[in-house]
GROMACS .gro file of C-alpha atoms in nm:
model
  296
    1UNK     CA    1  -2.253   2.995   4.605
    2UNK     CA    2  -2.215   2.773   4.296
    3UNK     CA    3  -1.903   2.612   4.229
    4UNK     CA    4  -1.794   2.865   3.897
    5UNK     CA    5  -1.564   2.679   3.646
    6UNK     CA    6  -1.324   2.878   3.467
    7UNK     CA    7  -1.353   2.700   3.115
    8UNK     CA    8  -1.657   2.926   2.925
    9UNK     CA    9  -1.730   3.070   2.595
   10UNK     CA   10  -1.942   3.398   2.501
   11UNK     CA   11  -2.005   3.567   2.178
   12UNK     CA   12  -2.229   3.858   2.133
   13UNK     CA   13  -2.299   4.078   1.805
   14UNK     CA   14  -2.414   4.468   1.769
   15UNK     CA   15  -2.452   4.746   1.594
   16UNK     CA   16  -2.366   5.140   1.667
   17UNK     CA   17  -2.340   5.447   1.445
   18UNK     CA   18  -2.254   5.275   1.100
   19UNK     CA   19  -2.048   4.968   1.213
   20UNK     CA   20  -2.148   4.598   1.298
   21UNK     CA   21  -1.893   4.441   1.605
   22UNK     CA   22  -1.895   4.095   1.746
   23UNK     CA   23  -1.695   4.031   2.067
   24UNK     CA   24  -1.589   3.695   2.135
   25UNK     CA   25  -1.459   3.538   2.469
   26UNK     CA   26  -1.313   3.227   2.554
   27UNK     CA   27  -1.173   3.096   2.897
   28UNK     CA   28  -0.984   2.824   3.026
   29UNK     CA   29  -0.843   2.718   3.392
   30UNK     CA   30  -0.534   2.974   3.526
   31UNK     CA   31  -0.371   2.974   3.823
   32UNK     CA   32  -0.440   3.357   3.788
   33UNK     CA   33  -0.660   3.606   3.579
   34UNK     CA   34  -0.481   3.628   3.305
   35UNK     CA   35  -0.647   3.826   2.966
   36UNK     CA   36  -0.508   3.841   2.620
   37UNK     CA   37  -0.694   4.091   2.398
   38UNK     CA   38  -0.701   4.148   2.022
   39UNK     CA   39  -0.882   4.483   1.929
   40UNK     CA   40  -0.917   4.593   1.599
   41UNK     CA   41  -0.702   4.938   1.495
   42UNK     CA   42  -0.825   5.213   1.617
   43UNK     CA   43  -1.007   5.079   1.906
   44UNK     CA   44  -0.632   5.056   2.160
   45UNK     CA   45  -0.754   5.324   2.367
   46UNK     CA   46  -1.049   5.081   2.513
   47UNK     CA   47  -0.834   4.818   2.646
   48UNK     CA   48  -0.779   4.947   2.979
   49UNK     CA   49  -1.205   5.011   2.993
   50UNK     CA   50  -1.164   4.600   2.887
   51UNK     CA   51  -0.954   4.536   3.107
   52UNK     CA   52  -1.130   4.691   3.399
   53UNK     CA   53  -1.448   4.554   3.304
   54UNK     CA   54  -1.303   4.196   3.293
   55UNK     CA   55  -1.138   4.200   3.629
   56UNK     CA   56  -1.431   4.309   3.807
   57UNK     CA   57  -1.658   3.990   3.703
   58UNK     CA   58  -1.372   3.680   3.711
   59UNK     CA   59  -1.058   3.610   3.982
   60UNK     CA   60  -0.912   3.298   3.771
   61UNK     CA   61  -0.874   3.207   3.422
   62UNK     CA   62  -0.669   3.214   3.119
   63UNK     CA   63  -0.893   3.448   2.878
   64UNK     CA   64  -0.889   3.525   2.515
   65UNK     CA   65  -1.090   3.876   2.418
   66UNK     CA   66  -1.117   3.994   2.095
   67UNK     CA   67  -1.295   4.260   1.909
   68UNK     CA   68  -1.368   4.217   1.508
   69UNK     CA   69  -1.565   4.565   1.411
   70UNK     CA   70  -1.671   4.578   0.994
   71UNK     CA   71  -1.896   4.873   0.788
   72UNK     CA   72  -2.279   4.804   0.890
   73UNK     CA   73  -2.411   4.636   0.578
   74UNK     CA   74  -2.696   4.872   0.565
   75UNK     CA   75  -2.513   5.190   0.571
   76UNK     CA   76  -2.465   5.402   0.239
   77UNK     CA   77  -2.146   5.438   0.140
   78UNK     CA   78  -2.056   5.828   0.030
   79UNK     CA   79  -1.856   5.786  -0.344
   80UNK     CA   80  -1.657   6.035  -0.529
   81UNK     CA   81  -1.653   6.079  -0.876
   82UNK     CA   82  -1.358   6.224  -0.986
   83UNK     CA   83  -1.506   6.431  -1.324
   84UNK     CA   84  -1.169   6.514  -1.452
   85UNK     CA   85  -1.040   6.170  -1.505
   86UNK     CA   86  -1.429   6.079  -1.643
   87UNK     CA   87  -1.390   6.383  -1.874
   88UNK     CA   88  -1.049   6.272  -1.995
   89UNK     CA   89  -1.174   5.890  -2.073
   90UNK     CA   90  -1.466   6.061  -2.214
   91UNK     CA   91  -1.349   6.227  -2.443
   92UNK     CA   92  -1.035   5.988  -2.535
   93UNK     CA   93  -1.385   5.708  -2.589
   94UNK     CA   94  -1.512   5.975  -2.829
   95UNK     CA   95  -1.200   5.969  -3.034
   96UNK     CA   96  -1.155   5.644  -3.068
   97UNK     CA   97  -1.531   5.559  -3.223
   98UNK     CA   98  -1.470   5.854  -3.435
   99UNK     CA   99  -1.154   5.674  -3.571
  100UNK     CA  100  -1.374   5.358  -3.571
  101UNK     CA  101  -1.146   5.164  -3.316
  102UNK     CA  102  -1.418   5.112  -3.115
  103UNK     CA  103  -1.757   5.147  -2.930
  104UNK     CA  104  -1.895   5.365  -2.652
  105UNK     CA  105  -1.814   5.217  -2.324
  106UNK     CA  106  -2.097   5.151  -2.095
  107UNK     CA  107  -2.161   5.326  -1.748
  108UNK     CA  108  -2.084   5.040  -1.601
  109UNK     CA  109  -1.720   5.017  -1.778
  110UNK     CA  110  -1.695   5.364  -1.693
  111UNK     CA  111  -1.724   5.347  -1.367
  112UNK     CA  112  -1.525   5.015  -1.333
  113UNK     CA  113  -1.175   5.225  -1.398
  114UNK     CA  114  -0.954   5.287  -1.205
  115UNK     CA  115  -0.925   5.627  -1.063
  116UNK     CA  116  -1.302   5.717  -1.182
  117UNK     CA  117  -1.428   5.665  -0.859
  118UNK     CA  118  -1.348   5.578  -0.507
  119UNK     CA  119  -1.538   5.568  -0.156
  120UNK     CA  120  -1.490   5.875   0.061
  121UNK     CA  121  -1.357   5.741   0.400
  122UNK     CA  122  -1.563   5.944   0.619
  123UNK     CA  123  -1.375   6.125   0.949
  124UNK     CA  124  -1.551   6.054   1.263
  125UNK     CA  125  -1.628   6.317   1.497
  126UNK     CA  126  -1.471   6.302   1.845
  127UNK     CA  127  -1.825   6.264   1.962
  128UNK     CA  128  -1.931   5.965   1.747
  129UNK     CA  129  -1.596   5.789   1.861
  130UNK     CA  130  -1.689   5.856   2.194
  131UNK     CA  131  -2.056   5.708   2.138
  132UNK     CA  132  -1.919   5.420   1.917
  133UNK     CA  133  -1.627   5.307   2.204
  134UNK     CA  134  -1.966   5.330   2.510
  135UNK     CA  135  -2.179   5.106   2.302
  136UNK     CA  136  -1.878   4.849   2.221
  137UNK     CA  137  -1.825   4.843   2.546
  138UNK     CA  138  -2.132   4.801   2.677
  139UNK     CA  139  -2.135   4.476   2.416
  140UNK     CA  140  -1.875   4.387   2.609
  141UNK     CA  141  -2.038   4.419   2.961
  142UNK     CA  142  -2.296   4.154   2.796
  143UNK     CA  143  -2.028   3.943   2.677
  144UNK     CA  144  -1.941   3.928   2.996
  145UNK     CA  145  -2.249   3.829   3.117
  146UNK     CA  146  -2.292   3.542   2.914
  147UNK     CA  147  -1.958   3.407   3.013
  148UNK     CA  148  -2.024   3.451   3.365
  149UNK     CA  149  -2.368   3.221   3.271
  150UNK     CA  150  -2.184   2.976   3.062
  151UNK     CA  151  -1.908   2.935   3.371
  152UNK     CA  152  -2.176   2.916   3.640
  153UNK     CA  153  -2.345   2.651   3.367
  154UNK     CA  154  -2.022   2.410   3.371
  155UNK     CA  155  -1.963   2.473   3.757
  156UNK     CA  156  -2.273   2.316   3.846
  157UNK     CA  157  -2.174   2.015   3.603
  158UNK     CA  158  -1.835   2.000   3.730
  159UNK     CA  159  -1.976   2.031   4.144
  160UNK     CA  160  -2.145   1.762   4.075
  161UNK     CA  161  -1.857   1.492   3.968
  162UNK     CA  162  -1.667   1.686   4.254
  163UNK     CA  163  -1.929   1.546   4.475
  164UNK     CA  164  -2.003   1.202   4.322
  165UNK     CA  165  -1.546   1.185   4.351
  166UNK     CA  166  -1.560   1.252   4.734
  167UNK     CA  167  -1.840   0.996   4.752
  168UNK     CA  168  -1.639   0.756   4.630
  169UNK     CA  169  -1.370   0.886   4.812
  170UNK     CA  170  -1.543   0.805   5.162
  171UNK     CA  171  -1.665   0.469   5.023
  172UNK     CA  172  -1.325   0.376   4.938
  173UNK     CA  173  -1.201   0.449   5.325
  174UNK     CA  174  -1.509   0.315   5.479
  175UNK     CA  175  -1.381  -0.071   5.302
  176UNK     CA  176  -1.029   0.049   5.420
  177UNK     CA  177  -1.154   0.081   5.767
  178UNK     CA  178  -1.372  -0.280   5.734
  179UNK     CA  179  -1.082  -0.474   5.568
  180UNK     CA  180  -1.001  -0.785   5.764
  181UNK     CA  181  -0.602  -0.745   5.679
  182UNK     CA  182  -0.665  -0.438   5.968
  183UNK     CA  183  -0.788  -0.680   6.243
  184UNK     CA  184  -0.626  -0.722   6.530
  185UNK     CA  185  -0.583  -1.063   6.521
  186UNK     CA  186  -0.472  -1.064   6.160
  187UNK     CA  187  -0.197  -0.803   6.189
  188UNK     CA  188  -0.075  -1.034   6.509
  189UNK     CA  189  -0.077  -1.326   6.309
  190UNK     CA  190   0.106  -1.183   6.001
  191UNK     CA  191   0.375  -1.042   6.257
  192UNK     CA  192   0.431  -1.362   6.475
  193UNK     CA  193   0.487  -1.493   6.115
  194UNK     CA  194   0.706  -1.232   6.053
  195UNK     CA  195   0.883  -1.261   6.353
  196UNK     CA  196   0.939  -1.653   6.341
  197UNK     CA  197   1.129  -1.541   5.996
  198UNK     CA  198   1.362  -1.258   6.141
  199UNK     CA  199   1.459  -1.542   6.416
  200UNK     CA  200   1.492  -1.818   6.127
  201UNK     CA  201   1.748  -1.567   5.965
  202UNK     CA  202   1.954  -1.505   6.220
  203UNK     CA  203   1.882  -1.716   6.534
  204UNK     CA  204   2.159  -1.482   6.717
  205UNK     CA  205   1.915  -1.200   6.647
  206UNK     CA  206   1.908  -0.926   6.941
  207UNK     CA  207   1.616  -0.924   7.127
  208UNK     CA  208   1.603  -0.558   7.133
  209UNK     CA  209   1.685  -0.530   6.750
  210UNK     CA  210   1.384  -0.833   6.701
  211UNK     CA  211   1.160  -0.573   6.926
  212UNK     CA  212   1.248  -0.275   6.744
  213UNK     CA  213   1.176  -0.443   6.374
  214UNK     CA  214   0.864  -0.580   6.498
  215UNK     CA  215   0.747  -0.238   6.630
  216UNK     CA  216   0.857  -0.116   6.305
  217UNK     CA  217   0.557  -0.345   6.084
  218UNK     CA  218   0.336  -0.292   6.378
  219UNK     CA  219   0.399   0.095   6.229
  220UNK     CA  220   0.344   0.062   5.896
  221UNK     CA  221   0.066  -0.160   5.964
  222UNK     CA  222  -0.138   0.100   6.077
  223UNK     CA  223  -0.300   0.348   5.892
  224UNK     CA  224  -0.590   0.482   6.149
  225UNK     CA  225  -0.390   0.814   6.103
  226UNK     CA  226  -0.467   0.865   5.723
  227UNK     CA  227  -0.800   0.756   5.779
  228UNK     CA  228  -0.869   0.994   6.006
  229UNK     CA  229  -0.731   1.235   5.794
  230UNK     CA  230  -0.875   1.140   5.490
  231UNK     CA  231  -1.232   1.105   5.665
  232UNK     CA  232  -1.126   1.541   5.827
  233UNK     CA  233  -1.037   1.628   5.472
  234UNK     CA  234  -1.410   1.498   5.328
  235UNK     CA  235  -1.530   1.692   5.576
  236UNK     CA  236  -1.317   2.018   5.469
  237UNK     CA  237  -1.434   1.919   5.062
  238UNK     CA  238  -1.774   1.958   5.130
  239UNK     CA  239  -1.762   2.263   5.346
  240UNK     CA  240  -1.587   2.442   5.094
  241UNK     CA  241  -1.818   2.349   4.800
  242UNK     CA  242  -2.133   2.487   5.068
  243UNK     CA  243  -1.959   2.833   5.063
  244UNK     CA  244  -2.028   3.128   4.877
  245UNK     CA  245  -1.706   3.232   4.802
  246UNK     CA  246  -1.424   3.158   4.512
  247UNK     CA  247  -1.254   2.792   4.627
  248UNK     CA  248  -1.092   2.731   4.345
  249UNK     CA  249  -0.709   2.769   4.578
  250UNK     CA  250  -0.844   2.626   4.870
  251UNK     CA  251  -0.957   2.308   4.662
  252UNK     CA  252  -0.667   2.282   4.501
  253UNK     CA  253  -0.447   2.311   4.812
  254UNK     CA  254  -0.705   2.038   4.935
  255UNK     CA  255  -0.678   1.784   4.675
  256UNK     CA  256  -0.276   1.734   4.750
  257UNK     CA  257  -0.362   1.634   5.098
  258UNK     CA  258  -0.585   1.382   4.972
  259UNK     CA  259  -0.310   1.263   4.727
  260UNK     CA  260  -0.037   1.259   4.986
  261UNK     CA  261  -0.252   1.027   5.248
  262UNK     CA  262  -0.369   0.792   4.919
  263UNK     CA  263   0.006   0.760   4.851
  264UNK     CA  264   0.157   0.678   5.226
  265UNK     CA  265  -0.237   0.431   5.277
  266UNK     CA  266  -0.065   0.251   4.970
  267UNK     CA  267   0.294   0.278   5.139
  268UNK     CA  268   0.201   0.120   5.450
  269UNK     CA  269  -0.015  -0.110   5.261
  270UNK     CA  270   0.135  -0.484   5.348
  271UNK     CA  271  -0.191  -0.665   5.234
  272UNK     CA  272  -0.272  -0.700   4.924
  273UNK     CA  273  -0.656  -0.608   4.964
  274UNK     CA  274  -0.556  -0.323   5.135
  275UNK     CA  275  -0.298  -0.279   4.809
  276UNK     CA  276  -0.632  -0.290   4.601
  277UNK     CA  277  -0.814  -0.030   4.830
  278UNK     CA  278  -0.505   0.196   4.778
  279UNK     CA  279  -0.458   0.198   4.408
  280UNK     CA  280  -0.842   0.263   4.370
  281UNK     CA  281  -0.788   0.582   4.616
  282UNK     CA  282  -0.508   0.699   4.405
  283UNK     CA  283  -0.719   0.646   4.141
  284UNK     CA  284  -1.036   0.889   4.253
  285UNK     CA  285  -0.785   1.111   4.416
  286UNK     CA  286  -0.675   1.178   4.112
  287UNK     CA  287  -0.981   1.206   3.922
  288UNK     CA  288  -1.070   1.512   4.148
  289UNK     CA  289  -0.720   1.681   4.122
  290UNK     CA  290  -0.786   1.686   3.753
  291UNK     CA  291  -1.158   1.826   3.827
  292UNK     CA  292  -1.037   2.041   4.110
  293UNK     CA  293  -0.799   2.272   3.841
  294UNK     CA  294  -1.107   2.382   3.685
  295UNK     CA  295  -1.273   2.537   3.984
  296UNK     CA  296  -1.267   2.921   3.978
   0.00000   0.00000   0.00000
């Protein structure tokens, strides 16, 4: 399965029984599935359809649904002309030109006043909101849709720097494994030097205390442990990108034990090429913990 990113956007437009609606969707990374809607008035009692249909396509993500529903520019709209009020301007317009005070008013001015006419506000029948709420919400299904495509779009974007970070990842312990400062005979040398300045200190030193310090940088000499572990989680990275299933926790969980061994390789680091090799780590490491909170 695809890595799926949670960052996506969908928009999709339609038209049923009179009324033009556009849903919009937007994502971004959650720790959860988290969905904020914003429905128009008189469309509350879909939100739990909404939410249903949401949860059953995404796990993870912070989204933002909303529905904007206007008059369908094509539809006729029903006007009422209220003939009393017309009558009384009427005939109030005929009095006046009589007198001389002025003119016949136009249709146009007629019409124009307030209280001549209005637009009827039609009452929908239980069975049009019924038909109107399935066809928004099958818009919605294909809103859906398209964010699911536009998710799966940036997933395989985003599985690819995953991959290109782990690469460098592995490159970056393979020169950590190579450096000289790791040879034997370089870690003996930089400890009988170490050694000769412990006894120069203190020439009473305790033999036992002198064995026990130089045991000590023999320890944080080493780092064949993070290696290995380092080398186990690459191995565990790719795995989980091969498998058809959400990894989005997993990875996450994964990318702090990359960024603990980075920090104690640069702990035990007493070299400073090794110091370089570290920092560099730290630096990737981080680049895919940043990646990694994106992953679905």
């Amino acid at each position: 399965m695809p890595v799926n990113s949670m960052s996506g956007f969908a928009r999709v437009e339609g038209t049923t029984r009179g009324a033009d609606f556009v849903w919009e969707i937007r994502s971004v990374n959650g720790k959860t599935l988290e969905v904020r809607l914003r429905l128009p008035p008189g469309y509350e009692g879909i939100e739990t359809d909404v939410r249903r249909i949401v949860a059953s396509r995404f796990g993870r993500g912070n989204l933002q649904v909303s529905l904007s529903v206007r008059r369908a520019e094509d539809e006729a709209l029903p006007f009422v002309i209220h003939r009393e009020m017309l009558d009384a301007v009427l005939r109030l317009s005929g009095e006046l030109v009589r007198d001389g005070y002025a003119t016949l008013p136009s249709a146009d001015g007629l019409l124009a006043l307030r209280g001549v006419i209005d637009v009827a506000e039609r009452v929908p029948s239980p069975e049009d909101d019924a038909l109107r709420q399935r066809d928004v919400l099958a818009g919605l299904e294909d809103a859906v849709e398209h964010l699911v495509a536009s998710r799966a779009a940036e997933g395989r974007q985003l599985q690819s720097v995953l991959e290109d970070r782990l690469g460098e990842i592995e490159r970056l312990v393979e020169d950590a494994e190579r450096d000289p400062s790791r040879r034997m005979d370089v870690i003996r040398d930089r400890l009988a030097r170490q050694v000769a300045e412990l006894t120069h200190a203190s020439a009473s030193l305790d033999p036992a205390r002198l064995h026990a310090e130089a045991a000590l940088i023999a320890t944080r000499a080493d780092i064949r442990e993070e290696l290995d572990r380092l080398r186990a989680h690459l191995h565990a990275a790719r795995e989980l990108l091969a498998q058809d299933a959400p990894i989005g926790r997993r990875f996450d969980f994964l990318a702090q034990e990359f960024n603990r061994e980075s920090n104690t390789v640069c702990s035990k680091s007493n070299a400073a090429s090794l110091t370089a090799i570290g920092l560099q780590l730290k630096v990737v490491v981080d680049q895919l913990r940043e990646q990694v909170q994106n992953i679905e």
